[in-house]
PDB file of C-alpha atoms in Angstrom:
ATOM      1  CA  ASN A1292     104.116 117.176  -6.212  1.00 85.00           C
ATOM      2  CA  MET A1293     101.863 116.163  -3.664  1.00 88.00           C
ATOM      3  CA  VAL A1294     102.256 112.178  -5.940  1.00 91.00           C
ATOM      4  CA  THR A1295     105.755 112.335  -5.550  1.00 91.00           C
ATOM      5  CA  PRO A1296     107.178 111.270  -2.446  1.00 93.00           C
ATOM      6  CA  VAL A1297     104.895 108.334  -3.104  1.00 94.00           C
ATOM      7  CA  LEU A1298     107.085 108.202  -6.699  1.00 95.00           C
ATOM      8  CA  SER A1299     110.044 109.007  -4.121  1.00 96.00           C
ATOM      9  CA  THR A1300     109.923 105.967  -1.804  1.00 96.00           C
ATOM     10  CA  VAL A1301     109.081 103.461  -4.537  1.00 97.00           C
ATOM     11  CA  THR A1302     112.403 104.760  -6.366  1.00 97.00           C
ATOM     12  CA  PHE A1303     114.148 104.561  -3.262  1.00 97.00           C
ATOM     13  CA  PHE A1304     113.266 100.557  -2.459  1.00 97.00           C
ATOM     14  CA  ALA A1305     113.077  99.545  -6.471  1.00 97.00           C
ATOM     15  CA  SER A1306     116.950 100.788  -6.528  1.00 97.00           C
ATOM     16  CA  VAL A1307     118.373  99.746  -3.352  1.00 97.00           C
ATOM     17  CA  ILE A1308     116.753  96.587  -5.003  1.00 97.00           C
ATOM     18  CA  ALA A1309     117.774  96.781  -8.206  1.00 96.00           C
ATOM     19  CA  LEU A1310     121.945  97.602  -7.310  1.00 96.00           C
ATOM     20  CA  GLY A1311     121.810  95.553  -5.161  1.00 96.00           C
ATOM     21  CA  THR A1312     121.162  91.949  -7.099  1.00 95.00           C
ATOM     22  CA  SER A1313     122.691  93.532  -9.526  1.00 94.00           C
ATOM     23  CA  THR A1314     126.421  94.573  -7.533  1.00 95.00           C
ATOM     24  CA  ASN A1315     126.278  90.075  -5.485  1.00 95.00           C
ATOM     25  CA  TYR A1316     125.271  88.740  -8.596  1.00 93.00           C
ATOM     26  CA  SER A1317     128.156  90.630 -10.509  1.00 92.00           C
ATOM     27  CA  ILE A1318     130.415  90.235  -7.571  1.00 94.00           C
ATOM     28  CA  TRP A1319     129.789  85.653  -8.012  1.00 93.00           C
ATOM     29  CA  LEU A1320     129.387  85.808 -11.561  1.00 90.00           C
ATOM     30  CA  GLY A1321     133.464  86.629 -11.008  1.00 90.00           C
ATOM     31  CA  ARG A1322     134.117  83.986  -8.248  1.00 95.00           C
ATOM     32  CA  ILE A1323     132.733  82.221 -11.158  1.00 93.00           C
ATOM     33  CA  ASP A1324     130.293  80.825  -8.714  1.00 92.00           C
ATOM     34  CA  ARG A1325     127.309  80.063 -11.119  1.00 91.00           C
ATOM     35  CA  ARG A1326     124.792  79.696  -9.389  1.00 93.00           C
ATOM     36  CA  ARG A1327     124.985  81.616  -6.248  1.00 94.00           C
ATOM     37  CA  ALA A1328     125.065  84.413  -9.230  1.00 93.00           C
ATOM     38  CA  TRP A1329     121.858  82.989 -10.229  1.00 93.00           C
ATOM     39  CA  GLY A1330     120.316  82.173  -6.852  1.00 94.00           C
ATOM     40  CA  PHE A1331     120.949  86.655  -5.918  1.00 94.00           C
ATOM     41  CA  PHE A1332     119.142  87.430  -9.152  1.00 94.00           C
ATOM     42  CA  MET A1333     116.656  84.285  -7.935  1.00 95.00           C
ATOM     43  CA  GLN A1334     116.566  86.688  -4.544  1.00 96.00           C
ATOM     44  CA  GLY A1335     116.026  89.988  -6.282  1.00 96.00           C
ATOM     45  CA  LEU A1336     113.748  89.402  -7.797  1.00 96.00           C
ATOM     46  CA  TRP A1337     111.150  87.935  -5.128  1.00 96.00           C
ATOM     47  CA  LEU A1338     112.274  90.835  -2.977  1.00 97.00           C
ATOM     48  CA  ALA A1339     111.163  92.681  -6.524  1.00 97.00           C
ATOM     49  CA  LEU A1340     107.715  91.036  -6.250  1.00 97.00           C
ATOM     50  CA  LEU A1341     106.961  90.891  -2.543  1.00 97.00           C
ATOM     51  CA  VAL A1342     108.594  94.770  -1.443  1.00 97.00           C
ATOM     52  CA  GLY A1343     106.811  96.237  -5.075  1.00 97.00           C
ATOM     53  CA  GLY A1344     103.576  94.375  -4.426  1.00 97.00           C
ATOM     54  CA  ALA A1345     103.379  95.722  -0.906  1.00 97.00           C
ATOM     55  CA  LEU A1346     104.258  99.158  -1.850  1.00 97.00           C
ATOM     56  CA  ALA A1347     101.278  99.052  -4.704  1.00 97.00           C
ATOM     57  CA  LEU A1348      99.070  97.617  -2.047  1.00 97.00           C
ATOM     58  CA  ALA A1349     100.118 100.687  -0.141  1.00 96.00           C
ATOM     59  CA  MET A1350      99.356 103.242  -2.823  1.00 94.00           C
ATOM     60  CA  ARG A1351      95.954 101.574  -3.984  1.00 94.00           C
ATOM     61  CA  PHE A1352      94.437 101.497  -0.273  1.00 95.00           C
ATOM     62  CA  GLY A1353      96.462 103.846   1.416  1.00 93.00           C
ATOM     63  CA  GLY A1354      95.935 107.290  -0.441  1.00 89.00           C
ATOM     64  CA  ASP A1355      92.921 108.407   1.821  1.00 88.00           C
ATOM     65  CA  LEU A1356      95.359 108.196   4.948  1.00 91.00           C
ATOM     66  CA  TYR A1357      98.603 109.745   2.730  1.00 91.00           C
ATOM     67  CA  PHE A1358      96.095 112.636   1.848  1.00 89.00           C
ATOM     68  CA  SER A1359      94.640 113.839   5.081  1.00 87.00           C
ATOM     69  CA  SER A1360      97.844 114.000   6.355  1.00 89.00           C
ATOM     70  CA  LEU A1361      99.024 116.327   3.595  1.00 88.00           C
ATOM     71  CA  SER A1362      96.010 118.639   4.264  1.00 80.00           C
ATOM     72  CA  GLY A1363      96.137 120.389   0.256  1.00 79.00           C
ATOM     73  CA  SER A1364      94.148 122.425  -1.367  1.00 84.00           C
ATOM     74  CA  GLU A1365      90.104 120.703  -2.302  1.00 86.00           C
ATOM     75  CA  TYR A1366      91.485 121.737  -6.197  1.00 85.00           C
ATOM     76  CA  VAL A1367      95.372 120.099  -5.752  1.00 86.00           C
ATOM     77  CA  GLU A1368      93.872 117.049  -4.225  1.00 88.00           C
ATOM     78  CA  MET A1369      91.560 116.059  -6.593  1.00 90.00           C
ATOM     79  CA  TYR A1370      93.698 115.771  -9.163  1.00 89.00           C
ATOM     80  CA  ALA A1371      96.578 114.113  -7.372  1.00 91.00           C
ATOM     81  CA  ARG A1372      93.500 111.687  -6.154  1.00 91.00           C
ATOM     82  CA  GLN A1373      93.258 111.037  -9.982  1.00 91.00           C
ATOM     83  CA  TYR A1374      97.055 110.762 -10.200  1.00 92.00           C
ATOM     84  CA  LEU A1375      97.371 107.977  -7.617  1.00 92.00           C
ATOM     85  CA  ASP A1376      93.990 106.115  -8.231  1.00 91.00           C
ATOM     86  CA  TRP A1377      95.570 104.782 -11.185  1.00 93.00           C
ATOM     87  CA  ALA A1378      99.286 104.995 -10.827  1.00 94.00           C
ATOM     88  CA  TRP A1379      99.129 102.470  -7.739  1.00 95.00           C
ATOM     89  CA  PRO A1380     100.913  99.240 -10.312  1.00 96.00           C
ATOM     90  CA  ILE A1381     103.547 101.984 -10.278  1.00 96.00           C
ATOM     91  CA  GLY A1382     104.933 100.331  -6.988  1.00 96.00           C
ATOM     92  CA  LEU A1383     105.942  96.978  -8.403  1.00 97.00           C
ATOM     93  CA  THR A1384     106.219  97.555 -12.170  1.00 97.00           C
ATOM     94  CA  GLU A1385     108.739 100.306 -11.602  1.00 96.00           C
ATOM     95  CA  CYS A1386     110.687  97.362  -9.078  1.00 97.00           C
ATOM     96  CA  LEU A1387     110.171  94.909 -11.747  1.00 97.00           C
ATOM     97  CA  MET A1388     111.146  97.331 -14.184  1.00 96.00           C
ATOM     98  CA  LEU A1389     114.357  98.771 -13.048  1.00 96.00           C
ATOM     99  CA  LEU A1390     115.655  94.988 -11.286  1.00 97.00           C
ATOM    100  CA  LEU A1391     115.549  93.988 -15.278  1.00 96.00           C
ATOM    101  CA  ALA A1392     117.257  96.971 -16.957  1.00 95.00           C
ATOM    102  CA  VAL A1393     119.989  96.652 -14.273  1.00 94.00           C
ATOM    103  CA  PHE A1394     120.751  93.389 -14.661  1.00 92.00           C
ATOM    104  CA  CYS A1395     121.020  93.539 -17.988  1.00 92.00           C
ATOM    105  CA  CYS A1396     123.235  96.008 -17.540  1.00 91.00           C
ATOM    106  CA  ALA A1397     125.697  93.881 -15.161  1.00 89.00           C
ATOM    107  CA  ASP A1398     124.507  90.798 -17.597  1.00 87.00           C
ATOM    108  CA  GLY A1399     126.079  93.299 -20.517  1.00 88.00           C
ATOM    109  CA  ASP A1400     122.906  93.846 -22.601  1.00 90.00           C
ATOM    110  CA  ILE A1401     123.284  97.482 -22.288  1.00 91.00           C
ATOM    111  CA  ARG A1402     122.065  98.391 -26.467  1.00 93.00           C
ATOM    112  CA  LEU A1403     119.264  96.291 -24.925  1.00 94.00           C
ATOM    113  CA  CYS A1404     118.268  98.196 -21.793  1.00 93.00           C
ATOM    114  CA  SER A1405     118.520 101.364 -23.494  1.00 94.00           C
ATOM    115  CA  VAL A1406     116.905 100.952 -26.460  1.00 96.00           C
ATOM    116  CA  VAL A1407     114.364  99.979 -23.938  1.00 96.00           C
ATOM    117  CA  TYR A1408     114.183 103.166 -21.723  1.00 94.00           C
ATOM    118  CA  GLY A1409     113.897 104.873 -25.131  1.00 96.00           C
ATOM    119  CA  GLY A1410     110.786 103.281 -25.761  1.00 96.00           C
ATOM    120  CA  VAL A1411     109.330 103.265 -22.555  1.00 96.00           C
ATOM    121  CA  PHE A1412     110.495 107.234 -22.963  1.00 97.00           C
ATOM    122  CA  ALA A1413     108.433 107.785 -25.992  1.00 97.00           C
ATOM    123  CA  VAL A1414     105.322 105.505 -25.035  1.00 97.00           C
ATOM    124  CA  ASN A1415     105.277 107.059 -21.709  1.00 96.00           C
ATOM    125  CA  VAL A1416     105.258 110.197 -23.466  1.00 97.00           C
ATOM    126  CA  LEU A1417     102.358 109.029 -26.339  1.00 97.00           C
ATOM    127  CA  VAL A1418      99.880 107.433 -24.154  1.00 97.00           C
ATOM    128  CA  SER A1419      99.769 110.484 -21.258  1.00 96.00           C
ATOM    129  CA  TYR A1420      99.264 112.639 -24.503  1.00 96.00           C
ATOM    130  CA  SER A1421      96.967 110.950 -25.555  1.00 96.00           C
ATOM    131  CA  ALA A1422      94.850 110.179 -22.431  1.00 95.00           C
ATOM    132  CA  VAL A1423      94.341 114.033 -21.939  1.00 94.00           C
ATOM    133  CA  ARG A1424      93.132 114.414 -24.881  1.00 95.00           C
ATOM    134  CA  LEU A1425      90.137 112.006 -24.088  1.00 95.00           C
ATOM    135  CA  GLY A1426      89.853 113.152 -20.364  1.00 92.00           C
ATOM    136  CA  LEU A1427      91.355 110.652 -18.495  1.00 91.00           C
ATOM    137  CA  GLY A1428      93.279 113.674 -17.184  1.00 88.00           C
ATOM    138  CA  ALA A1429      95.682 113.195 -14.227  1.00 90.00           C
ATOM    139  CA  SER A1430      94.593 109.672 -14.576  1.00 92.00           C
ATOM    140  CA  GLY A1431      95.894 109.916 -18.061  1.00 93.00           C
ATOM    141  CA  CYS A1432      99.671 110.401 -17.457  1.00 93.00           C
ATOM    142  CA  ALA A1433      99.755 107.728 -14.587  1.00 94.00           C
ATOM    143  CA  LEU A1434      98.340 105.360 -17.206  1.00 95.00           C
ATOM    144  CA  GLY A1435     101.168 106.778 -19.773  1.00 96.00           C
ATOM    145  CA  THR A1436     103.379 105.695 -16.582  1.00 96.00           C
ATOM    146  CA  VAL A1437     101.793 101.966 -16.091  1.00 97.00           C
ATOM    147  CA  VAL A1438     101.360 101.414 -19.328  1.00 97.00           C
ATOM    148  CA  SER A1439     105.010 102.245 -20.715  1.00 97.00           C
ATOM    149  CA  GLU A1440     106.935 100.626 -17.806  1.00 97.00           C
ATOM    150  CA  THR A1441     104.424  97.069 -18.565  1.00 97.00           C
ATOM    151  CA  LEU A1442     105.534  97.579 -21.887  1.00 97.00           C
ATOM    152  CA  GLY A1443     109.631  98.062 -20.952  1.00 97.00           C
ATOM    153  CA  ILE A1444     109.533  95.209 -18.345  1.00 97.00           C
ATOM    154  CA  LEU A1445     107.756  92.385 -21.115  1.00 97.00           C
ATOM    155  CA  CYS A1446     110.804  93.970 -23.586  1.00 96.00           C
ATOM    156  CA  LEU A1447     113.607  93.194 -21.025  1.00 96.00           C
ATOM    157  CA  CYS A1448     112.655  90.055 -20.133  1.00 95.00           C
ATOM    158  CA  GLY A1449     114.010  89.617 -23.793  1.00 93.00           C
ATOM    159  CA  HIS A1450     117.028  88.901 -22.773  1.00 94.00           C
ATOM    160  CA  PHE A1451     117.030  86.532 -21.412  1.00 92.00           C
ATOM    161  CA  PHE A1452     116.192  84.854 -25.232  1.00 92.00           C
ATOM    162  CA  ARG A1453     119.590  86.573 -26.122  1.00 90.00           C
ATOM    163  CA  ASP A1454     122.907  85.387 -26.347  1.00 87.00           C
ATOM    164  CA  VAL A1455     124.490  87.485 -24.269  1.00 87.00           C
ATOM    165  CA  ASN A1456     122.360  86.096 -21.309  1.00 88.00           C
ATOM    166  CA  THR A1457     124.363  84.275 -18.794  1.00 87.00           C
ATOM    167  CA  PHE A1458     121.143  83.214 -16.138  1.00 88.00           C
ATOM    168  CA  VAL A1459     119.414  80.080 -15.429  1.00 87.00           C
ATOM    169  CA  PRO A1460     116.172  80.296 -13.321  1.00 89.00           C
ATOM    170  CA  VAL A1461     116.645  78.584  -9.653  1.00 92.00           C
ATOM    171  CA  ARG A1462     114.953  78.225  -7.211  1.00 91.00           C
ATOM    172  CA  HIS A1463     115.988  79.874  -4.468  1.00 90.00           C
ATOM    173  CA  PHE A1464     115.021  82.428  -1.014  1.00 92.00           C
ATOM    174  CA  SER A1465     116.928  83.322   1.550  1.00 92.00           C
ATOM    175  CA  LEU A1466     117.057  85.779   4.370  1.00 92.00           C
ATOM    176  CA  THR A1467     120.756  86.384   4.822  1.00 93.00           C
ATOM    177  CA  ASP A1468     120.904  86.940   0.927  1.00 94.00           C
ATOM    178  CA  SER A1469     118.199  89.522   0.719  1.00 94.00           C
ATOM    179  CA  CYS A1470     119.854  91.473   3.455  1.00 94.00           C
ATOM    180  CA  ALA A1471     122.770  91.261   1.893  1.00 95.00           C
ATOM    181  CA  ILE A1472     120.645  92.427  -1.628  1.00 95.00           C
ATOM    182  CA  VAL A1473     120.075  95.958   0.408  1.00 94.00           C
ATOM    183  CA  ARG A1474     123.904  95.599   2.303  1.00 94.00           C
ATOM    184  CA  ALA A1475     125.349  96.433  -0.957  1.00 91.00           C
TER     185      ALA A1475
END
């Protein structure tokens, strides 16, 4: 519970980026401007990498400051620190995974997204359970999430090789488009 506000913050930023990107992508595809739509996906990808990376770094190096502001009991804080010590990559993995999942759905590949999320859940449970049984404690739970989301990202990237994919990579970076993504 001590780490939940941190993870909720990550989920908030990941959702803003993913939903804003997919909304703008769909709007511009609907206007038959594929290049503009592709630009919005690239902008969303840049945002996910930059914001997710910043969140991961904040989780990695801001734990002491964060926990000192909570004044939790030493016993509970020990488990929260164990979890956060291994959970910091979630800042990046969740931003990327949610962006790719929502993009796959917006691009018509809902089945892949559903299968991947089922697999992510199963892998998370399996890895977390195994890691805890091996003595990693709360760190094992975080490891399960990081491993499952990383595998989920790799599986969702399979969408780019499927027939339903409408995306083509383009060079694009625009602060104006970042504002449009956040606004959406």
